[in-house]
Every structure is written in C-alpha cells, then in structure tokens.
CSV table of C-alpha atoms in Angstrom, one decimal:
chain,number,residue,atom,x,y,z
A,565,PRO,CA,-26.8,22.7,22.3
A,566,PHE,CA,-26.5,24.9,25.3
A,567,VAL,CA,-22.9,25.9,24.5
A,568,LEU,CA,-24.1,27.3,21.2
A,569,ALA,CA,-26.9,29.1,22.9
A,570,ARG,CA,-24.5,30.7,25.4
A,571,ARG,CA,-22.2,31.7,22.6
A,572,LEU,CA,-25.0,33.3,20.7
A,573,VAL,CA,-26.1,35.2,23.9
A,574,GLU,CA,-22.5,36.4,24.4
A,575,ALA,CA,-22.4,37.6,20.8
A,576,GLY,CA,-25.5,39.7,21.4
A,577,ALA,CA,-28.2,37.6,19.9
A,578,ARG,CA,-31.6,38.9,21.0
A,579,VAL,CA,-33.5,35.6,20.5
A,580,VAL,CA,-32.1,32.1,20.7
A,581,THR,CA,-34.4,29.1,20.1
A,582,LEU,CA,-33.3,25.5,21.0
A,583,GLN,CA,-35.3,22.4,20.2
A,584,VAL,CA,-34.6,19.1,21.8
A,585,GLY,CA,-35.9,16.2,19.7
A,586,SER,CA,-39.4,16.0,18.4
A,587,TRP,CA,-42.2,17.1,20.6
A,588,ASP,CA,-45.0,15.8,18.4
A,589,HIS,CA,-46.4,12.9,20.4
A,590,HIS,CA,-50.0,12.9,19.0
A,591,SER,CA,-49.7,9.4,17.6
A,592,GLY,CA,-51.1,7.7,20.7
A,593,ALA,CA,-53.2,8.0,23.8
A,594,ALA,CA,-52.3,10.1,26.8
A,595,GLN,CA,-50.4,7.3,28.5
A,596,HIS,CA,-48.1,7.0,25.5
A,597,ILE,CA,-47.4,10.7,25.6
A,598,PHE,CA,-46.4,10.6,29.3
A,599,LYS,CA,-44.3,7.5,28.6
A,600,SER,CA,-42.4,9.2,25.8
A,601,TYR,CA,-41.9,12.4,27.8
A,602,ARG,CA,-40.3,10.3,30.6
A,603,HIS,CA,-37.4,9.5,28.2
A,604,VAL,CA,-37.0,13.1,26.9
A,605,LEU,CA,-37.4,15.2,30.1
A,606,PRO,CA,-34.3,14.1,32.1
A,607,ALA,CA,-31.9,15.2,29.3
A,608,LEU,CA,-33.9,18.4,28.7
A,609,ASP,CA,-33.8,19.2,32.4
A,610,GLN,CA,-30.0,18.7,32.6
A,611,THR,CA,-29.5,20.8,29.5
A,612,ILE,CA,-31.6,23.7,30.8
A,613,CYS,CA,-30.0,23.5,34.2
A,614,ALA,CA,-26.5,23.6,32.6
A,615,LEU,CA,-27.4,26.6,30.5
A,616,VAL,CA,-28.8,28.6,33.3
A,617,GLU,CA,-25.8,27.8,35.6
A,618,ASP,CA,-23.4,28.7,32.8
A,619,LEU,CA,-25.2,32.0,32.1
A,620,GLU,CA,-25.2,32.8,35.8
A,621,GLU,CA,-21.4,32.1,36.1
A,622,ARG,CA,-20.7,34.4,33.2
A,623,GLY,CA,-22.8,37.2,34.5
A,624,LEU,CA,-25.3,37.0,31.7
A,625,ILE,CA,-28.3,35.7,33.5
A,626,ASP,CA,-29.7,39.1,34.4
A,627,ASP,CA,-30.0,40.0,30.7
A,628,VAL,CA,-31.6,36.7,29.6
A,629,LEU,CA,-35.2,35.4,29.8
A,630,VAL,CA,-35.2,31.6,29.6
A,631,ALA,CA,-38.6,30.3,28.6
A,632,VAL,CA,-39.2,26.5,28.5
A,633,VAL,CA,-42.2,25.3,26.5
A,634,SER,CA,-43.5,22.0,25.2
A,635,GLU,CA,-46.2,21.2,22.7
A,636,PHE,CA,-49.5,22.9,23.5
A,637,GLY,CA,-52.2,20.6,24.6
A,638,GLY,CA,-49.9,17.6,25.0
A,639,THR,CA,-51.9,16.3,28.0
C-alpha cells in the first residue's frame, strides 16, 4: 500500500489515507486487544518506515505530514 500512497503524493494528492486491516478489537477484554495488536503492529511499523524512507529519498518528505493513528480508546 505504501507504493500507491507515494504515487498519489507524487501526483499531487493533498490527502492520502491508508488502512491496514481492521482496527476494531472491541470484541474482547484488554488483554485480547494487546494480543491482536502484537500481530498487526510489526507489519504496520515496517510499512510506515518504508513509506517515510521512500518519501525522504525522493525529496517529498518536507511536503508531507505522516500521521499514524489507531482506534480511539483501544486500551
């Protein structure tokens, strides 16, 4: 997904939203939320890192605000 995001930024898109999987983990207790995040976060971390590095290499990082959010109140 980060390649598409970068291409959209290069094309002049003002807002790009990426979603990785489902962030609705309200079906269980807090320990289940943390357990499910443990499986999602490494891939998300790698994707965000790759996107930021790619934008920096292409000279686009100064024009982009990268905001990472998760579900509100997940803890």
